[in-house]
PDB file of C-alpha atoms in Angstrom:
ATOM      1  CA  UNK A  22      -8.885  -6.282 -83.827  1.00 39.00           C
ATOM      2  CA  UNK A  23     -10.619  -6.269 -86.598  1.00 40.00           C
ATOM      3  CA  UNK A  24     -13.056  -8.929 -85.971  1.00 40.00           C
ATOM      4  CA  UNK A  25     -14.346  -7.617 -82.716  1.00 41.00           C
ATOM      5  CA  UNK A  26     -15.286  -4.606 -83.682  1.00 40.00           C
ATOM      6  CA  UNK A  27     -17.402  -5.883 -87.127  1.00 42.00           C
ATOM      7  CA  UNK A  28     -19.238  -8.102 -84.947  1.00 40.00           C
ATOM      8  CA  UNK A  29     -20.353  -5.232 -82.726  1.00 42.00           C
ATOM      9  CA  UNK A  30     -21.124  -3.562 -85.832  1.00 44.00           C
ATOM     10  CA  UNK A  31     -23.120  -5.766 -86.465  1.00 47.00           C
ATOM     11  CA  UNK A  32     -24.661  -6.242 -83.679  1.00 47.00           C
ATOM     12  CA  UNK A  33     -25.816  -2.797 -82.673  1.00 49.00           C
ATOM     13  CA  UNK A  34     -27.071  -2.308 -86.789  1.00 50.00           C
ATOM     14  CA  UNK A  35     -29.822  -5.653 -85.921  1.00 52.00           C
ATOM     15  CA  UNK A  36     -30.689  -3.944 -82.190  1.00 53.00           C
ATOM     16  CA  UNK A  37     -31.285  -0.602 -83.995  1.00 54.00           C
ATOM     17  CA  UNK A  38     -33.554  -2.823 -86.328  1.00 57.00           C
ATOM     18  CA  UNK A  39     -35.822  -3.789 -84.565  1.00 65.00           C
ATOM     19  CA  UNK A  40     -37.872  -0.329 -83.466  1.00 64.00           C
ATOM     20  CA  UNK A  41     -40.126   0.015 -84.538  1.00 65.00           C
ATOM     21  CA  UNK A  42     -42.460   3.559 -84.582  1.00 66.00           C
ATOM     22  CA  UNK A  43     -46.136   3.853 -81.510  1.00 63.00           C
ATOM     23  CA  UNK A  44     -46.233   7.228 -81.624  1.00 64.00           C
ATOM     24  CA  UNK A  45     -50.394   7.829 -80.674  1.00 63.00           C
ATOM     25  CA  UNK A  46     -52.195   9.745 -83.321  1.00 60.00           C
ATOM     26  CA  UNK A  47     -52.508  13.652 -83.724  1.00 63.00           C
ATOM     27  CA  UNK A  48     -50.258  17.116 -84.755  1.00 60.00           C
ATOM     28  CA  UNK A  49     -48.757  16.901 -80.886  1.00 60.00           C
ATOM     29  CA  UNK A  50     -46.413  14.748 -80.931  1.00 63.00           C
ATOM     30  CA  UNK A  51     -44.154  15.731 -77.980  1.00 73.00           C
ATOM     31  CA  UNK A  52     -44.001  13.597 -75.234  1.00 76.00           C
ATOM     32  CA  UNK A  53     -41.805  14.291 -71.699  1.00 82.00           C
ATOM     33  CA  UNK A  54     -42.549  11.401 -69.945  1.00 85.00           C
ATOM     34  CA  UNK A  55     -43.626   7.120 -70.733  1.00 88.00           C
ATOM     35  CA  UNK A  56     -43.860   4.815 -68.439  1.00 88.00           C
ATOM     36  CA  UNK A  57     -45.155   1.234 -69.351  1.00 92.00           C
ATOM     37  CA  UNK A  58     -46.675  -1.130 -66.298  1.00 92.00           C
ATOM     38  CA  UNK A  59     -46.486  -4.296 -68.527  1.00 93.00           C
ATOM     39  CA  UNK A  60     -45.888  -6.145 -72.430  1.00 91.00           C
ATOM     40  CA  UNK A  61     -49.633  -4.621 -72.936  1.00 93.00           C
ATOM     41  CA  UNK A  62     -50.635  -1.457 -70.796  1.00 93.00           C
ATOM     42  CA  UNK A  63     -48.686   2.144 -71.636  1.00 91.00           C
ATOM     43  CA  UNK A  64     -49.453   5.797 -70.989  1.00 90.00           C
ATOM     44  CA  UNK A  65     -47.820   8.732 -72.710  1.00 88.00           C
ATOM     45  CA  UNK A  66     -47.602  12.116 -71.135  1.00 87.00           C
ATOM     46  CA  UNK A  67     -48.218  14.058 -74.549  1.00 80.00           C
ATOM     47  CA  UNK A  68     -48.322  17.339 -75.054  1.00 71.00           C
ATOM     48  CA  UNK A  69     -48.091  20.734 -72.833  1.00 74.00           C
ATOM     49  CA  UNK A  70     -51.993  21.247 -71.921  1.00 81.00           C
ATOM     50  CA  UNK A  71     -52.326  17.935 -69.599  1.00 83.00           C
ATOM     51  CA  UNK A  72     -52.324  15.199 -71.700  1.00 85.00           C
ATOM     52  CA  UNK A  73     -51.936  11.256 -70.564  1.00 88.00           C
ATOM     53  CA  UNK A  74     -52.222   8.450 -74.112  1.00 90.00           C
ATOM     54  CA  UNK A  75     -53.152   4.832 -72.659  1.00 92.00           C
ATOM     55  CA  UNK A  76     -52.209   2.049 -74.882  1.00 92.00           C
ATOM     56  CA  UNK A  77     -53.715  -1.638 -73.646  1.00 93.00           C
ATOM     57  CA  UNK A  78     -52.447  -3.478 -76.057  1.00 92.00           C
ATOM     58  CA  UNK A  79     -48.271  -2.680 -76.366  1.00 88.00           C
ATOM     59  CA  UNK A  80     -49.304   0.610 -78.040  1.00 87.00           C
ATOM     60  CA  UNK A  81     -50.319  -0.273 -81.844  1.00 88.00           C
ATOM     61  CA  UNK A  82     -53.673   1.288 -80.394  1.00 89.00           C
ATOM     62  CA  UNK A  83     -54.216   4.955 -78.294  1.00 89.00           C
ATOM     63  CA  UNK A  84     -56.598   5.940 -76.460  1.00 90.00           C
ATOM     64  CA  UNK A  85     -55.883   9.899 -74.765  1.00 89.00           C
ATOM     65  CA  UNK A  86     -57.307  10.216 -70.417  1.00 89.00           C
ATOM     66  CA  UNK A  87     -58.914  13.180 -69.189  1.00 86.00           C
ATOM     67  CA  UNK A  88     -56.857  14.643 -66.655  1.00 88.00           C
ATOM     68  CA  UNK A  89     -57.222  17.705 -64.776  1.00 87.00           C
ATOM     69  CA  UNK A  90     -53.389  19.249 -65.304  1.00 86.00           C
ATOM     70  CA  UNK A  91     -54.031  21.586 -67.652  1.00 83.00           C
ATOM     71  CA  UNK A  92     -50.312  22.085 -67.878  1.00 86.00           C
ATOM     72  CA  UNK A  93     -47.434  20.131 -68.906  1.00 85.00           C
ATOM     73  CA  UNK A  94     -47.635  16.094 -67.378  1.00 88.00           C
ATOM     74  CA  UNK A  95     -44.269  15.868 -66.565  1.00 88.00           C
ATOM     75  CA  UNK A  96     -44.111  11.942 -64.576  1.00 90.00           C
ATOM     76  CA  UNK A  97     -46.415   9.583 -64.856  1.00 93.00           C
ATOM     77  CA  UNK A  98     -45.623   6.384 -62.976  1.00 92.00           C
ATOM     78  CA  UNK A  99     -48.317   3.211 -61.928  1.00 93.00           C
ATOM     79  CA  UNK A 100     -47.674   0.799 -59.772  1.00 91.00           C
ATOM     80  CA  UNK A 101     -49.836  -0.915 -61.533  1.00 90.00           C
ATOM     81  CA  UNK A 102     -52.219  -1.597 -63.994  1.00 88.00           C
ATOM     82  CA  UNK A 103     -54.767   1.039 -61.976  1.00 91.00           C
ATOM     83  CA  UNK A 104     -52.905   2.958 -59.862  1.00 93.00           C
ATOM     84  CA  UNK A 105     -50.805   5.427 -60.557  1.00 93.00           C
ATOM     85  CA  UNK A 106     -49.401   8.944 -59.527  1.00 93.00           C
ATOM     86  CA  UNK A 107     -49.286  11.869 -62.217  1.00 91.00           C
ATOM     87  CA  UNK A 108     -46.543  15.329 -61.536  1.00 90.00           C
ATOM     88  CA  UNK A 109     -47.588  18.223 -63.875  1.00 89.00           C
ATOM     89  CA  UNK A 110     -47.418  21.912 -64.029  1.00 87.00           C
ATOM     90  CA  UNK A 111     -50.243  22.275 -61.657  1.00 88.00           C
ATOM     91  CA  UNK A 112     -49.848  19.628 -59.414  1.00 89.00           C
ATOM     92  CA  UNK A 113     -49.735  15.881 -58.346  1.00 90.00           C
ATOM     93  CA  UNK A 114     -52.549  14.115 -59.123  1.00 91.00           C
ATOM     94  CA  UNK A 115     -53.258   9.569 -57.994  1.00 93.00           C
ATOM     95  CA  UNK A 116     -55.939   7.748 -60.197  1.00 94.00           C
ATOM     96  CA  UNK A 117     -56.809   4.566 -58.922  1.00 93.00           C
ATOM     97  CA  UNK A 118     -59.468   3.199 -62.475  1.00 94.00           C
ATOM     98  CA  UNK A 119     -56.154   3.802 -64.434  1.00 93.00           C
ATOM     99  CA  UNK A 120     -56.226   6.750 -65.775  1.00 91.00           C
ATOM    100  CA  UNK A 121     -60.344   7.268 -65.805  1.00 93.00           C
ATOM    101  CA  UNK A 122     -60.290   9.181 -63.008  1.00 93.00           C
ATOM    102  CA  UNK A 123     -58.082  11.833 -60.824  1.00 93.00           C
ATOM    103  CA  UNK A 124     -57.684  12.960 -57.547  1.00 92.00           C
ATOM    104  CA  UNK A 125     -55.616  16.162 -56.411  1.00 91.00           C
ATOM    105  CA  UNK A 126     -52.863  15.746 -54.078  1.00 90.00           C
ATOM    106  CA  UNK A 127     -51.082  18.523 -53.862  1.00 88.00           C
ATOM    107  CA  UNK A 128     -51.646  22.173 -55.887  1.00 89.00           C
ATOM    108  CA  UNK A 129     -48.463  23.103 -57.154  1.00 87.00           C
ATOM    109  CA  UNK A 130     -45.852  23.114 -60.310  1.00 87.00           C
ATOM    110  CA  UNK A 131     -44.602  19.714 -59.608  1.00 87.00           C
ATOM    111  CA  UNK A 132     -41.485  18.017 -61.678  1.00 85.00           C
ATOM    112  CA  UNK A 133     -40.788  14.738 -60.433  1.00 88.00           C
ATOM    113  CA  UNK A 134     -42.097  11.725 -57.960  1.00 90.00           C
ATOM    114  CA  UNK A 135     -41.049   8.619 -57.169  1.00 90.00           C
ATOM    115  CA  UNK A 136     -43.624   6.413 -55.622  1.00 90.00           C
ATOM    116  CA  UNK A 137     -41.645   3.212 -53.768  1.00 87.00           C
ATOM    117  CA  UNK A 138     -45.129   2.072 -52.830  1.00 87.00           C
ATOM    118  CA  UNK A 139     -48.872   3.036 -53.723  1.00 87.00           C
ATOM    119  CA  UNK A 140     -49.004   4.640 -49.527  1.00 88.00           C
ATOM    120  CA  UNK A 141     -45.019   6.063 -50.072  1.00 89.00           C
ATOM    121  CA  UNK A 142     -43.520   8.446 -52.992  1.00 89.00           C
ATOM    122  CA  UNK A 143     -41.955  11.916 -52.675  1.00 89.00           C
ATOM    123  CA  UNK A 144     -42.504  14.369 -54.966  1.00 88.00           C
ATOM    124  CA  UNK A 145     -40.036  17.229 -56.099  1.00 85.00           C
ATOM    125  CA  UNK A 146     -41.743  20.235 -57.079  1.00 84.00           C
ATOM    126  CA  UNK A 147     -41.205  22.966 -59.861  1.00 78.00           C
ATOM    127  CA  UNK A 148     -40.978  26.674 -57.925  1.00 73.00           C
ATOM    128  CA  UNK A 149     -37.364  28.224 -57.526  1.00 69.00           C
ATOM    129  CA  UNK A 150     -35.623  26.327 -55.499  1.00 71.00           C
ATOM    130  CA  UNK A 151     -36.973  23.175 -55.079  1.00 76.00           C
ATOM    131  CA  UNK A 152     -37.689  21.537 -52.729  1.00 79.00           C
ATOM    132  CA  UNK A 153     -39.020  17.666 -51.467  1.00 84.00           C
ATOM    133  CA  UNK A 154     -42.311  15.924 -50.195  1.00 86.00           C
ATOM    134  CA  UNK A 155     -43.375  12.839 -48.419  1.00 88.00           C
ATOM    135  CA  UNK A 156     -46.147  11.209 -47.664  1.00 89.00           C
ATOM    136  CA  UNK A 157     -46.652   7.188 -46.350  1.00 89.00           C
ATOM    137  CA  UNK A 158     -50.435   6.914 -46.485  1.00 88.00           C
ATOM    138  CA  UNK A 159     -50.675   8.137 -50.833  1.00 79.00           C
ATOM    139  CA  UNK A 160     -52.883  10.489 -50.077  1.00 77.00           C
ATOM    140  CA  UNK A 161     -52.892  14.673 -49.981  1.00 71.00           C
ATOM    141  CA  UNK A 162     -50.875  14.155 -46.700  1.00 86.00           C
ATOM    142  CA  UNK A 163     -47.518  15.669 -47.637  1.00 85.00           C
ATOM    143  CA  UNK A 164     -44.662  16.282 -45.906  1.00 86.00           C
ATOM    144  CA  UNK A 165     -41.925  18.578 -47.070  1.00 85.00           C
ATOM    145  CA  UNK A 166     -38.486  16.615 -46.133  1.00 83.00           C
ATOM    146  CA  UNK A 167     -35.895  19.303 -47.030  1.00 70.00           C
ATOM    147  CA  UNK A 168     -35.128  22.650 -47.243  1.00 63.00           C
ATOM    148  CA  UNK A 169     -34.226  24.872 -50.198  1.00 60.00           C
ATOM    149  CA  UNK A 170     -32.467  22.027 -52.510  1.00 59.00           C
ATOM    150  CA  UNK A 171     -30.565  23.594 -55.617  1.00 56.00           C
ATOM    151  CA  UNK A 172     -26.373  24.763 -55.601  1.00 53.00           C
ATOM    152  CA  UNK A 173     -27.509  27.765 -57.271  1.00 53.00           C
ATOM    153  CA  UNK A 174     -25.317  30.635 -57.561  1.00 53.00           C
ATOM    154  CA  UNK A 175     -26.177  34.713 -57.256  1.00 53.00           C
ATOM    155  CA  UNK A 176     -27.824  35.669 -60.288  1.00 51.00           C
ATOM    156  CA  UNK A 177     -28.290  32.318 -61.910  1.00 51.00           C
ATOM    157  CA  UNK A 178     -30.599  29.493 -61.187  1.00 50.00           C
ATOM    158  CA  UNK A 179     -28.651  26.797 -62.427  1.00 50.00           C
ATOM    159  CA  UNK A 180     -29.060  23.854 -60.591  1.00 58.00           C
ATOM    160  CA  UNK A 181     -31.714  23.239 -59.576  1.00 65.00           C
ATOM    161  CA  UNK A 182     -33.684  20.053 -59.023  1.00 69.00           C
ATOM    162  CA  UNK A 183     -35.538  18.193 -60.791  1.00 73.00           C
ATOM    163  CA  UNK A 184     -35.260  14.572 -60.658  1.00 78.00           C
ATOM    164  CA  UNK A 185     -35.877  12.240 -57.962  1.00 80.00           C
ATOM    165  CA  UNK A 186     -35.009   8.193 -57.837  1.00 81.00           C
ATOM    166  CA  UNK A 187     -34.997   6.465 -54.676  1.00 83.00           C
ATOM    167  CA  UNK A 188     -32.474   2.861 -53.561  1.00 82.00           C
ATOM    168  CA  UNK A 189     -33.799   0.634 -54.292  1.00 78.00           C
ATOM    169  CA  UNK A 190     -32.878  -1.455 -52.424  1.00 83.00           C
ATOM    170  CA  UNK A 191     -33.366   0.824 -49.614  1.00 83.00           C
ATOM    171  CA  UNK A 192     -36.127   3.495 -49.866  1.00 78.00           C
ATOM    172  CA  UNK A 193     -33.589   6.220 -47.080  1.00 80.00           C
ATOM    173  CA  UNK A 194     -31.385   6.729 -49.787  1.00 82.00           C
ATOM    174  CA  UNK A 195     -32.641   9.416 -52.398  1.00 80.00           C
ATOM    175  CA  UNK A 196     -30.946  10.431 -55.561  1.00 80.00           C
ATOM    176  CA  UNK A 197     -30.908  14.175 -57.015  1.00 75.00           C
ATOM    177  CA  UNK A 198     -30.606  15.389 -60.295  1.00 76.00           C
ATOM    178  CA  UNK A 199     -30.027  18.777 -61.647  1.00 70.00           C
ATOM    179  CA  UNK A 200     -30.742  20.954 -64.362  1.00 65.00           C
TER     180      UNK A 200
END
């Protein structure tokens, strides 16, 4: 038993020693979301002012992208190196240019998105109580597909839905998480 424990500890030390800092430059070091598209292309939501940074060399260097979001970027999801989506405190956005330009899909505060394809995606608004929306054309046509989502207790804001995941083998199964 002792031998197994020692081997396990050694494995943990080796794994942890392989971490390398690849933080983008700047004073704001708060990162709320990261999306790794390939070995080289990485996007990250930085700070609370709608800032997204991009690396095309695996995090060695970063560029700041202009976005229409002026508040926190909660989630970034790219389905390839050029087409991606962003949920922010000011709305849902889409890019077909690797983040060089963004199209506003829906205004309002959104805390999470999940796209299963370029055309089909889900978003949760950050209002209270949260509501789940779906698009089937990947653009500005969004339909509310749920009533208010909360396990709300009178006098409390606990239980607001804040995150979403779609089953990869059956897109009719939607998982949501609460705060």
